[in-house]
Short mmCIF file of C-alpha atoms and ligand atoms in Angstrom, two decimals:
data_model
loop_
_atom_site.label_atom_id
_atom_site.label_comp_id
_atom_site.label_asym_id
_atom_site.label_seq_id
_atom_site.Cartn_x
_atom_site.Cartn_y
_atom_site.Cartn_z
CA UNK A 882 112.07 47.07 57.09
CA UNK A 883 111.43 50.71 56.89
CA UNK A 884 111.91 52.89 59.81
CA UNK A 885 108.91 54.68 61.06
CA UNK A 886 108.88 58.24 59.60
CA UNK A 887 107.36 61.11 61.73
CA UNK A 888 105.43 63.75 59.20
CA UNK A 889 107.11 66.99 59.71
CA UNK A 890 103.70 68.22 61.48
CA UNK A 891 105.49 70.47 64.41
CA UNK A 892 107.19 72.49 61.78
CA UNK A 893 107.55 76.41 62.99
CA UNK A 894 109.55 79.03 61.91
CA UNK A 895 110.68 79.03 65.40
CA UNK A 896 111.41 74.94 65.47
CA UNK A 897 112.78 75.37 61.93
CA UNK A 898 114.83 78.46 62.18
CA UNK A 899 118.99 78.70 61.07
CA UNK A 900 120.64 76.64 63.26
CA UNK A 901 118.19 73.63 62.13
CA UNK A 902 118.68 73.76 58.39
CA UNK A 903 122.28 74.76 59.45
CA UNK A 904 122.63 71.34 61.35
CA UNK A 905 121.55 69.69 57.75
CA UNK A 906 123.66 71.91 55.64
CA UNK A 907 127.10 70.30 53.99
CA UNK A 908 129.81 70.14 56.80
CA UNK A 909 131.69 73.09 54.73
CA UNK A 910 128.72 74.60 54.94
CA UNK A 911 127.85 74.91 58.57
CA UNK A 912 130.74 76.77 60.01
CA UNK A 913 130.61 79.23 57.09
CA UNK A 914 129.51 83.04 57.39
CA UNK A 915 128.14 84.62 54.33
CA UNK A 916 130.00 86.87 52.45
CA UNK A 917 129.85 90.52 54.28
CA UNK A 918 129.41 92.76 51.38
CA UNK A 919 129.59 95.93 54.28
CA UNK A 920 126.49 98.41 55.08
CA UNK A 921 122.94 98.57 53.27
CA UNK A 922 123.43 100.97 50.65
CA UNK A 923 120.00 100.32 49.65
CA UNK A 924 119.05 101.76 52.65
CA UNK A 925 121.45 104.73 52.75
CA UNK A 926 120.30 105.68 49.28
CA UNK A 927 116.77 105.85 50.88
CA UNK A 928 117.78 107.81 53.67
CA UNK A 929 120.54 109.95 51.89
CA UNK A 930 119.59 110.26 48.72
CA UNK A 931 122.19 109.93 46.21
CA UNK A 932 123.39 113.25 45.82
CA UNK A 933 124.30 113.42 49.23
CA UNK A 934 125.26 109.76 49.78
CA UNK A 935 129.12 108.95 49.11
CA UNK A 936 129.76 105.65 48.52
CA UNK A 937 133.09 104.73 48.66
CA UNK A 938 132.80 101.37 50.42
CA UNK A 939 133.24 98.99 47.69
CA UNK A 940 136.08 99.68 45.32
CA UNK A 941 133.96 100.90 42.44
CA UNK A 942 135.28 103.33 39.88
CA UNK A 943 133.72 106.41 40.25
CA UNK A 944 133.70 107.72 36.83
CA UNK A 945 131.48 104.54 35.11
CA UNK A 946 132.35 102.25 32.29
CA UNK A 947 133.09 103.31 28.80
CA UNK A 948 130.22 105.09 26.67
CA UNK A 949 130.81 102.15 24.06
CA UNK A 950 129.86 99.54 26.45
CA UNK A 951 126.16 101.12 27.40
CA UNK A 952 125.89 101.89 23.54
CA UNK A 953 126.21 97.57 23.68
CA UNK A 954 123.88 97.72 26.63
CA UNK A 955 120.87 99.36 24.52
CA UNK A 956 121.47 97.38 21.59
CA UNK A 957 121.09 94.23 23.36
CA UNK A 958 117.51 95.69 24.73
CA UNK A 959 115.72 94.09 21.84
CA UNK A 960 116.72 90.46 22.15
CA UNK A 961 116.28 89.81 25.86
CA UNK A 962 113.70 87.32 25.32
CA UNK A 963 116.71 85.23 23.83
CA UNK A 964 119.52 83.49 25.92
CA UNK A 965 122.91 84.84 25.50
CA UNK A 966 125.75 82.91 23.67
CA UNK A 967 126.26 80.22 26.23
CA UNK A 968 130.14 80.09 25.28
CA UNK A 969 130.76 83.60 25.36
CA UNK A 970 132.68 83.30 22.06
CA UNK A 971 133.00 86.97 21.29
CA UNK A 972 133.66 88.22 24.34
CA UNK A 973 136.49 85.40 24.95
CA UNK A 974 137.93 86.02 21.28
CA UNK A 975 138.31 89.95 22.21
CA UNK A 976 140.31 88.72 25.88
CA UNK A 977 142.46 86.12 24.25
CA UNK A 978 143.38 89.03 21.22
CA UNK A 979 143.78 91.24 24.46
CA UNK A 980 146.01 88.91 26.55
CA UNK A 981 147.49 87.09 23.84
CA UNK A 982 145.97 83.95 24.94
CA UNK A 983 143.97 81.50 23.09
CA UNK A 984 140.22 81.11 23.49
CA UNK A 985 140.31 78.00 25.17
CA UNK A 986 142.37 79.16 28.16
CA UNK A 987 139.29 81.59 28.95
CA UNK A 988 136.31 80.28 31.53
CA UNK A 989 134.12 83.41 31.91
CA UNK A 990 132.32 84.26 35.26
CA UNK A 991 129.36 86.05 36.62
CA UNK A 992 131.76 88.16 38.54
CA UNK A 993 135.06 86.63 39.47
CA UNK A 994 133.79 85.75 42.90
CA UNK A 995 131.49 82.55 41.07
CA UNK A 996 135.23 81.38 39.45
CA UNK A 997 136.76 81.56 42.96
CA UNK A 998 134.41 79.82 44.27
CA UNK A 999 133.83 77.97 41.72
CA UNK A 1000 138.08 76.56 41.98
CA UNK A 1001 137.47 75.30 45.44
CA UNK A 1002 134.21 73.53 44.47
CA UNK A 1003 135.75 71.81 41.49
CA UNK A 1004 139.54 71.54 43.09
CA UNK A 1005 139.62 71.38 46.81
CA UNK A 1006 137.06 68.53 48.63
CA UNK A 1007 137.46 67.13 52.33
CA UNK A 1008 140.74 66.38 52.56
CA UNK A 1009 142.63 68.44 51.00
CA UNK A 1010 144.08 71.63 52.32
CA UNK A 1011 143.32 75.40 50.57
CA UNK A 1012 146.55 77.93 51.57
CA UNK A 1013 146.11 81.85 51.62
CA UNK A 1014 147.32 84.83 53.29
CA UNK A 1015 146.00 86.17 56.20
CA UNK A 1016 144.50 89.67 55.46
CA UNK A 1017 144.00 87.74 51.59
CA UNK A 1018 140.23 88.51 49.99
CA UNK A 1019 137.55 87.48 52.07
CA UNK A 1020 136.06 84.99 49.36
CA UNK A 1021 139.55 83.05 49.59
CA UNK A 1022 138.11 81.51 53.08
CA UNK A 1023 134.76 81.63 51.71
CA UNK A 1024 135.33 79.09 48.96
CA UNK A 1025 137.73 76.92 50.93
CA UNK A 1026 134.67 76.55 54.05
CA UNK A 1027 132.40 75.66 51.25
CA UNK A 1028 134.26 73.17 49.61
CA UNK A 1029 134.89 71.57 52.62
CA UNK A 1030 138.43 71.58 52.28
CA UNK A 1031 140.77 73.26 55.24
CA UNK A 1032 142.06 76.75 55.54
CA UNK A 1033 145.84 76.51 56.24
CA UNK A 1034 146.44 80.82 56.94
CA UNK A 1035 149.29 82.25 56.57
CA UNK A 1036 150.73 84.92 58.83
CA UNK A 1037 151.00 88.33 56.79
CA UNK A 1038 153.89 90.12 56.68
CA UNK A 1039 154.60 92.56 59.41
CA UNK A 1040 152.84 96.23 59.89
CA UNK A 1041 156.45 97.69 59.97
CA UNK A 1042 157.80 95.72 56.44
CA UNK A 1043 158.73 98.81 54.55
CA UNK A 1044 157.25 97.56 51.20
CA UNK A 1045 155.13 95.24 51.78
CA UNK A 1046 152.71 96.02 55.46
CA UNK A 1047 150.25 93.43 56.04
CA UNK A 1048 150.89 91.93 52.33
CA UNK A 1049 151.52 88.06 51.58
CA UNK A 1050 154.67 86.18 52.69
CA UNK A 1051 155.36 84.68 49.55
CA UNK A 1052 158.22 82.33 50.74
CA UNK A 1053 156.12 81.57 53.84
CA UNK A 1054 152.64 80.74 51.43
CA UNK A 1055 155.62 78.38 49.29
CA UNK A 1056 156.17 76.84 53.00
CA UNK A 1057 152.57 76.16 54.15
CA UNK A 1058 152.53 73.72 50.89
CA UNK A 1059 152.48 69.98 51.35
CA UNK A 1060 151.00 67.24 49.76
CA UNK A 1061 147.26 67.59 50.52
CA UNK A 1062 147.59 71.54 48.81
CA UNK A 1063 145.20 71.26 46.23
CA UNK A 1064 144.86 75.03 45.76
CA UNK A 1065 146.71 78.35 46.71
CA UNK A 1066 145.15 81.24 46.46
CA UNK A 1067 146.85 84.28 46.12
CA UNK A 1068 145.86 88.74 45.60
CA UNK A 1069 148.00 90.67 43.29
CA UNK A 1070 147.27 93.68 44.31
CA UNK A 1071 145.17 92.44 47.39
CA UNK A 1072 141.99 93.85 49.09
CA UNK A 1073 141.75 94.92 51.89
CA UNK A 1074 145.46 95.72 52.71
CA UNK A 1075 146.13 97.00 48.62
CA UNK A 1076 149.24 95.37 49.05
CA UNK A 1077 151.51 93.78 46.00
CA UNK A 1078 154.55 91.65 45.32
CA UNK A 1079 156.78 91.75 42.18
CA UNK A 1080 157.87 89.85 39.48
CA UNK A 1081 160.76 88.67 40.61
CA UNK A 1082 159.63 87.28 43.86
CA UNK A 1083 156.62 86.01 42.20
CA UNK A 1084 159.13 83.73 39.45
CA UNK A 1085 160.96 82.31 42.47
CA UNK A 1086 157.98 81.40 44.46
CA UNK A 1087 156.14 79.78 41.59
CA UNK A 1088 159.34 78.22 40.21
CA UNK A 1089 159.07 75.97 44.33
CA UNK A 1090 155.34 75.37 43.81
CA UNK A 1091 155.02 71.53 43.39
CA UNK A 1092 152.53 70.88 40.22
CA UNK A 1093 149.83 69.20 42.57
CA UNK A 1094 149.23 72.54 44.08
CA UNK A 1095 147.03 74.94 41.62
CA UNK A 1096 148.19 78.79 42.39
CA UNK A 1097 145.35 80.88 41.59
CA UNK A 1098 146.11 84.73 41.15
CA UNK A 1099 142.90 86.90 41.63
CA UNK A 1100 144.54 90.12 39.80
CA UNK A 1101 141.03 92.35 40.47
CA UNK A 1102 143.40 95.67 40.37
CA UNK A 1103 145.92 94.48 38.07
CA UNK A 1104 144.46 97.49 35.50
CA UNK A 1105 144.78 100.26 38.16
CA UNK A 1106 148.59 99.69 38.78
CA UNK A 1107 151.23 102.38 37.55
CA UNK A 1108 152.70 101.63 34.65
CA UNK A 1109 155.69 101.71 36.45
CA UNK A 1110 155.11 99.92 39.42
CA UNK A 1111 156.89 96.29 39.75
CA UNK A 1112 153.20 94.52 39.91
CA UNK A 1113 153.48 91.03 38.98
CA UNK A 1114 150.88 89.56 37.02
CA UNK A 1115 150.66 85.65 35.93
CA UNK A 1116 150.52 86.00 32.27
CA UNK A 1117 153.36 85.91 31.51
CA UNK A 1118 153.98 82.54 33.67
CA UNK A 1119 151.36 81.00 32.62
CA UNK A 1120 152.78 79.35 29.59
CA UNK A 1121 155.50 77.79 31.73
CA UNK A 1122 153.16 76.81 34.66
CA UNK A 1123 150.19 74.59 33.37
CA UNK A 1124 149.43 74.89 37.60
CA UNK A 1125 148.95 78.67 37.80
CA UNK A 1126 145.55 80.78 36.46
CA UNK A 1127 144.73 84.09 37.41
CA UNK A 1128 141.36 86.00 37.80
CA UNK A 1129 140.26 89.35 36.36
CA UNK A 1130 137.16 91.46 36.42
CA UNK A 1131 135.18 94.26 34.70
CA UNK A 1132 133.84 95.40 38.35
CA UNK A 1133 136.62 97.73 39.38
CA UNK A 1134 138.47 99.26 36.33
CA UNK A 1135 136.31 98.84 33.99
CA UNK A 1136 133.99 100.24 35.89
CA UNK A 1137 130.96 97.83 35.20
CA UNK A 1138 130.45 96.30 38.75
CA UNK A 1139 126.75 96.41 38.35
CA UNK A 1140 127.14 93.80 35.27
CA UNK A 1141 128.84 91.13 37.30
CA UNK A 1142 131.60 89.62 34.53
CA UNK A 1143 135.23 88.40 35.77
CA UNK A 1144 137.29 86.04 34.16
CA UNK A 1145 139.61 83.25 34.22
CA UNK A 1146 142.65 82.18 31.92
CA UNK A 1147 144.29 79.21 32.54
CA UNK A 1148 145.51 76.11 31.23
CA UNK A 1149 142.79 74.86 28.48
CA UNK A 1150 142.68 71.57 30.60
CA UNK A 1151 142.18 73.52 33.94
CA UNK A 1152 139.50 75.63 32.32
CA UNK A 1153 137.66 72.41 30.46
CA UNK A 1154 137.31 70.63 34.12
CA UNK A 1155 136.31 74.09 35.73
CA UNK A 1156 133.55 73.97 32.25
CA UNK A 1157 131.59 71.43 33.89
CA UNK A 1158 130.58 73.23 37.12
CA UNK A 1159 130.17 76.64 35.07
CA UNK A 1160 125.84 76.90 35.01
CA UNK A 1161 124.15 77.05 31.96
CA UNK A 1162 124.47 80.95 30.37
CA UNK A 1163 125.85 82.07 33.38
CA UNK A 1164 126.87 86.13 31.88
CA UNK A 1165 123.90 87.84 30.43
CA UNK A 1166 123.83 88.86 26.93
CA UNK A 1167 123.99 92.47 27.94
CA UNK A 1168 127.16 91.87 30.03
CA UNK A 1169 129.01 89.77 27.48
CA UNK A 1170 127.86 92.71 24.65
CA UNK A 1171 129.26 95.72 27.04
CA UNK A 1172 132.20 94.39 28.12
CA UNK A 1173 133.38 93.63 24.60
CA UNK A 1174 132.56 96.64 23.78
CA UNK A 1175 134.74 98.12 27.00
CA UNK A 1176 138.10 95.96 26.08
CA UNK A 1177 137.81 97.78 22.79
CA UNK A 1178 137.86 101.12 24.81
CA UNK A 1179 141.40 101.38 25.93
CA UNK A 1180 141.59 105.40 26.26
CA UNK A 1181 138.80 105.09 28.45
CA UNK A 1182 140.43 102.53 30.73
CA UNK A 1183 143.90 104.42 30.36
CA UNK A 1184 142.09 107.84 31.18
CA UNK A 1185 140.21 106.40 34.50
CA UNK A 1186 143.83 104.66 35.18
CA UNK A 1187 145.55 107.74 35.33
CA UNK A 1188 142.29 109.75 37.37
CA UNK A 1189 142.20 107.21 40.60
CA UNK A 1190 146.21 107.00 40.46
CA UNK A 1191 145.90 110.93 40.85
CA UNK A 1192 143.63 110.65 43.45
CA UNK A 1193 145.01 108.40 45.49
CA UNK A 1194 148.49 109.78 46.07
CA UNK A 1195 145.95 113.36 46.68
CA UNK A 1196 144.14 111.04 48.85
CA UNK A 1197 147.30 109.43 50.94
CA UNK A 1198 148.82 112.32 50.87
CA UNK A 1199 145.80 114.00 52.75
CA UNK A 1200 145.23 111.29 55.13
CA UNK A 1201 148.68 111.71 55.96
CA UNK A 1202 149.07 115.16 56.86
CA UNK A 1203 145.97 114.35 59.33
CA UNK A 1204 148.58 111.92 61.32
CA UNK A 1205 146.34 109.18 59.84
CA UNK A 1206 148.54 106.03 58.88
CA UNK A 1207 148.00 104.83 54.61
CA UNK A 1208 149.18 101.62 53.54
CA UNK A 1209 150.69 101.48 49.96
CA UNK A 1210 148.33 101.01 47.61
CA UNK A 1211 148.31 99.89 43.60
CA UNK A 1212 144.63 99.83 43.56
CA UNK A 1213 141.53 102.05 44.08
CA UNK A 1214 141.15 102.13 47.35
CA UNK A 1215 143.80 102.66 50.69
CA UNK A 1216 143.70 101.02 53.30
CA UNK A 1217 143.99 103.61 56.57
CA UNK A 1218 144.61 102.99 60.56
CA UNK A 1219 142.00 105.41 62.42
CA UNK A 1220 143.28 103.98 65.45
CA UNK A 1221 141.30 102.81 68.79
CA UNK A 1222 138.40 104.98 68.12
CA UNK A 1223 137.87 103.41 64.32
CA UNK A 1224 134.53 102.09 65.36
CA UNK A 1225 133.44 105.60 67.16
CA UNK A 1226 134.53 107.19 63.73
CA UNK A 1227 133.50 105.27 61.19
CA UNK A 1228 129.83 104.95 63.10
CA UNK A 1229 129.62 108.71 62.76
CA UNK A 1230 131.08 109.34 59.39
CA UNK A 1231 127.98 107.08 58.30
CA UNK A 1232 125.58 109.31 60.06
CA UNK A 1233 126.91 111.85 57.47
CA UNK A 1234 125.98 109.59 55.01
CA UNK A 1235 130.07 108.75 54.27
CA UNK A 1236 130.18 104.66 53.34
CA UNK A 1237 133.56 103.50 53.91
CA UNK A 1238 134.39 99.72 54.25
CA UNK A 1239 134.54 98.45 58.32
CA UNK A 1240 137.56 95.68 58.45
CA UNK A 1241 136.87 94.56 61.64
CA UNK A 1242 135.87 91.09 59.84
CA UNK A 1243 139.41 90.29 58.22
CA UNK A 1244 140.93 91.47 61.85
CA UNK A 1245 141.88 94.52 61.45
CA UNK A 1246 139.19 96.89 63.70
CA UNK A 1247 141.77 99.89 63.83
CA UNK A 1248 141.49 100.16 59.88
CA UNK A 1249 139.04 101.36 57.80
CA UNK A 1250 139.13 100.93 53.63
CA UNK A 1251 138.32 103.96 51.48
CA UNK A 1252 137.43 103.82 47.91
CA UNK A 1253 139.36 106.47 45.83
CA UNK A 1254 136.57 108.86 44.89
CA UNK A 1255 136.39 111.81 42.14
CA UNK A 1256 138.32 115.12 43.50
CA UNK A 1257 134.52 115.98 44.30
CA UNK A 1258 134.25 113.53 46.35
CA UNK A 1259 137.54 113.36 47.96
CA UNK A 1260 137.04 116.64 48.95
CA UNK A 1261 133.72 115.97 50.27
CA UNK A 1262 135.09 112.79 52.34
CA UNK A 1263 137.81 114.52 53.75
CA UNK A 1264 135.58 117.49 55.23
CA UNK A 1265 133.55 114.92 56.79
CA UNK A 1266 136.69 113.12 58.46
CA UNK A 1267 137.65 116.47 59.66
CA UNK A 1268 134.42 116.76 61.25
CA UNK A 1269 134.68 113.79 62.71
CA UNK A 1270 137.94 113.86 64.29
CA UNK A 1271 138.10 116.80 65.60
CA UNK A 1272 134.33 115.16 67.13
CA UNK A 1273 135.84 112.35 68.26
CA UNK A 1274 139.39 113.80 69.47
CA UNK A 1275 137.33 116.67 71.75
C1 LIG B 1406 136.31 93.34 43.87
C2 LIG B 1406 137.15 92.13 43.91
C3 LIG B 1406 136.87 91.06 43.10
C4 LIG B 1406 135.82 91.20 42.03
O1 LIG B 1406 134.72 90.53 42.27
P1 LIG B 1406 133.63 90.45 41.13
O2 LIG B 1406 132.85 89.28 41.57
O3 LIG B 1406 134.32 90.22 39.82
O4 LIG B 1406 132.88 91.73 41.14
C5 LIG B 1406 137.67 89.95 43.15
N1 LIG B 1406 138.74 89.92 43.94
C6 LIG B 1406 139.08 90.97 44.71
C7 LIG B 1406 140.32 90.92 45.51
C8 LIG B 1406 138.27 92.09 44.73
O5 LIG B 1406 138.58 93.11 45.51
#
């Protein structure tokens, strides 16, 4: 006996708007919020132009990829009516010579976003549990939400911690495990707060995780740390921990954000299961071409290295001297507390056509995130914020 069905004949956009499809979506998927990827640059180019424009909003690097990687680019131009390798083979070869893993502990990603959300999709369903930091990468709670799976947040460490402000509790994220953890995600340097634990403290934590809990390390800035600087990575854990994997990308250092290639090493097990949610040719034959060609360009990477870690101490240092509070920062961007007027501020640094990253959406409304620019452009930003405060401070 069927049930009578109505034809959908009073269909309007108006009767059929969000909240209806929402109602239908996945459970994960009706509480979710879609990724904020901060203001319409589109738009600002429009308005701006691009001369005048400064964009330093989303962590790019400022001086572009290697010349070897759009020589790959145009080369590729003539077979575009072909799909790309669907393995990647080349491009994974030149990572696994690079990181002295093998081939088959490499998933490649259309950006490393898709492979975090792609760990909670294949990992994490109902009822299991998902543990991050609070102030971790927005996609963290992204992927969780989607899955399905719970967000258990940790608290950050304090503002005051003299190392660490705002970075993740390690022994606190070991804590928040129990036997529904299915995945832990963790930043190394994180965005927004730029934050980064050591090795050390990094070898204890992981030598507590239980092996039901998969520790995922999204290293996005791991390539813009000093040399010097105790940065733990999970490479070299990774033989000794088939539960740990770590992410990296070509959108920040490498400078080819526009491309949208990350990567994932991991256990070959870990990265077979993750194989069978990957879509069909998912990196573009262009992309896999230039970013071979960019791993092969290590000057390049070691000259823009050295530029942004210039500019940022110039940068802190200048921010600073303003009475403006920086947050230590390994990356390419600092994290800075404008204070109670951060919303006047950063509303009128934009009608100077400055793009700097809001934070009022991980919590933190005081703060504002600032890309490290060129000296050009640094010098540019900070006239503006000099405009600006003494604006606002009148
Ligand atoms: C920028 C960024 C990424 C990179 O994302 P892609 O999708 O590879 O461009 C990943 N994680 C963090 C923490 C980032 O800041």
């Amino acid at each position: 006996m069927n049930a009578v069905r109505q034809p959908d004949t009073d269909a309007t956009p108006s009767t059929r708007d969000e909240a209806w499809f929402a109602a239908r979506a996945s459970r994960g998927v009706q509480g979710l919020k879609a990724y904020d990827p901060g203001h319409d640059l589109v738009a600002f180019r429009r308005r701006f132009g691009q001369s005048v424009l400064l964009e330093l909003g989303s962590n790019e690097n400022p001086y572009g990829p290697s010349p070897d990687a759009r020589a790959a680019i145009l080369d590729q131009l003539h077979s575009l009516h072909r799909y790309p390798d669907p393995l990647g083979a080349d491009l994974k070869r030149a990572l696994a010579a690079k990181h002295g893993a093998d081939a088959k502990q490499i998933l490649l990603g259309n950006g490393s976003h898709e492979l975090l959300m792609q760990l909670a999709q294949v990992f994490a369903g109902a009822e299991d549990e998902v543990v991050f930091s609070r102030y971790g990468f927005a996609v963290f709670a992204l992927a969780t939400q989607a899955a399905g799976a719970t967000m258990r947040i940790v608290p950050a460490l304090g503002e005051d911690h003299p190392t660490m402000p705002l970075g993740h509790d390690l022994e606190a994220i070991g804590a928040a495990i129990t036997d529904r953890t299915k995945l832990v995600y963790l930043a190394n340097p994180n965005n927004p707060t730029g934050t980064w634990f050591g090795r050390a403290a990094f070898q204890t934590f992981m030598a507590k995780v239980p092996a039901h809990a998969i520790v995922v390390v999204d290293e996005a800035y791991a390539e813009l740390a000093d040399a010097g600087a105790d940065v733990a990575t999970a490479l070299p854990l990774l033989a000794s921990h088939s539960n740990l994997a770590l992410t990296r990308t070509f959108s920040k250092a490498y400078g080819l954000a526009g491309l949208r290639v990350g990567y994932l090493i991991g256990a070959p097990g870990l990265v077979a299961v993750m194989e069978r949610l990957r879509e069909s040719f998912n990196v573009n034959g262009p992309a896999l071409a230039a970013c071979e060609a960019a791993l092969g360009d290590v000057a390049h990477l070691q000259w823009a290295r050295e530029r942004n870690a210039e500019q940022r101490a110039a940068l802190s240092g200048a921010f600073e001297r303003r009475g403006l509070r920086v947050m230590p920062s390994q990356t390419n961007f600092v994290l800075v507390r404008f204070g109670p007027d951060t919303a006047r501020i950063e509303a009128a640094l934009t009608q100077r056509g400055v793009v700097l990253r809001p934070m009022g959406g991980y919590g933190l409304p005081e703060y504002l995130r600032v890309t490290v620019g060129t000296v050009d452009e640094n010098r540019r930003l900070l006239a503006a914020v000099d405009d600006v405060l003494a604006e606002v401070r009148a």
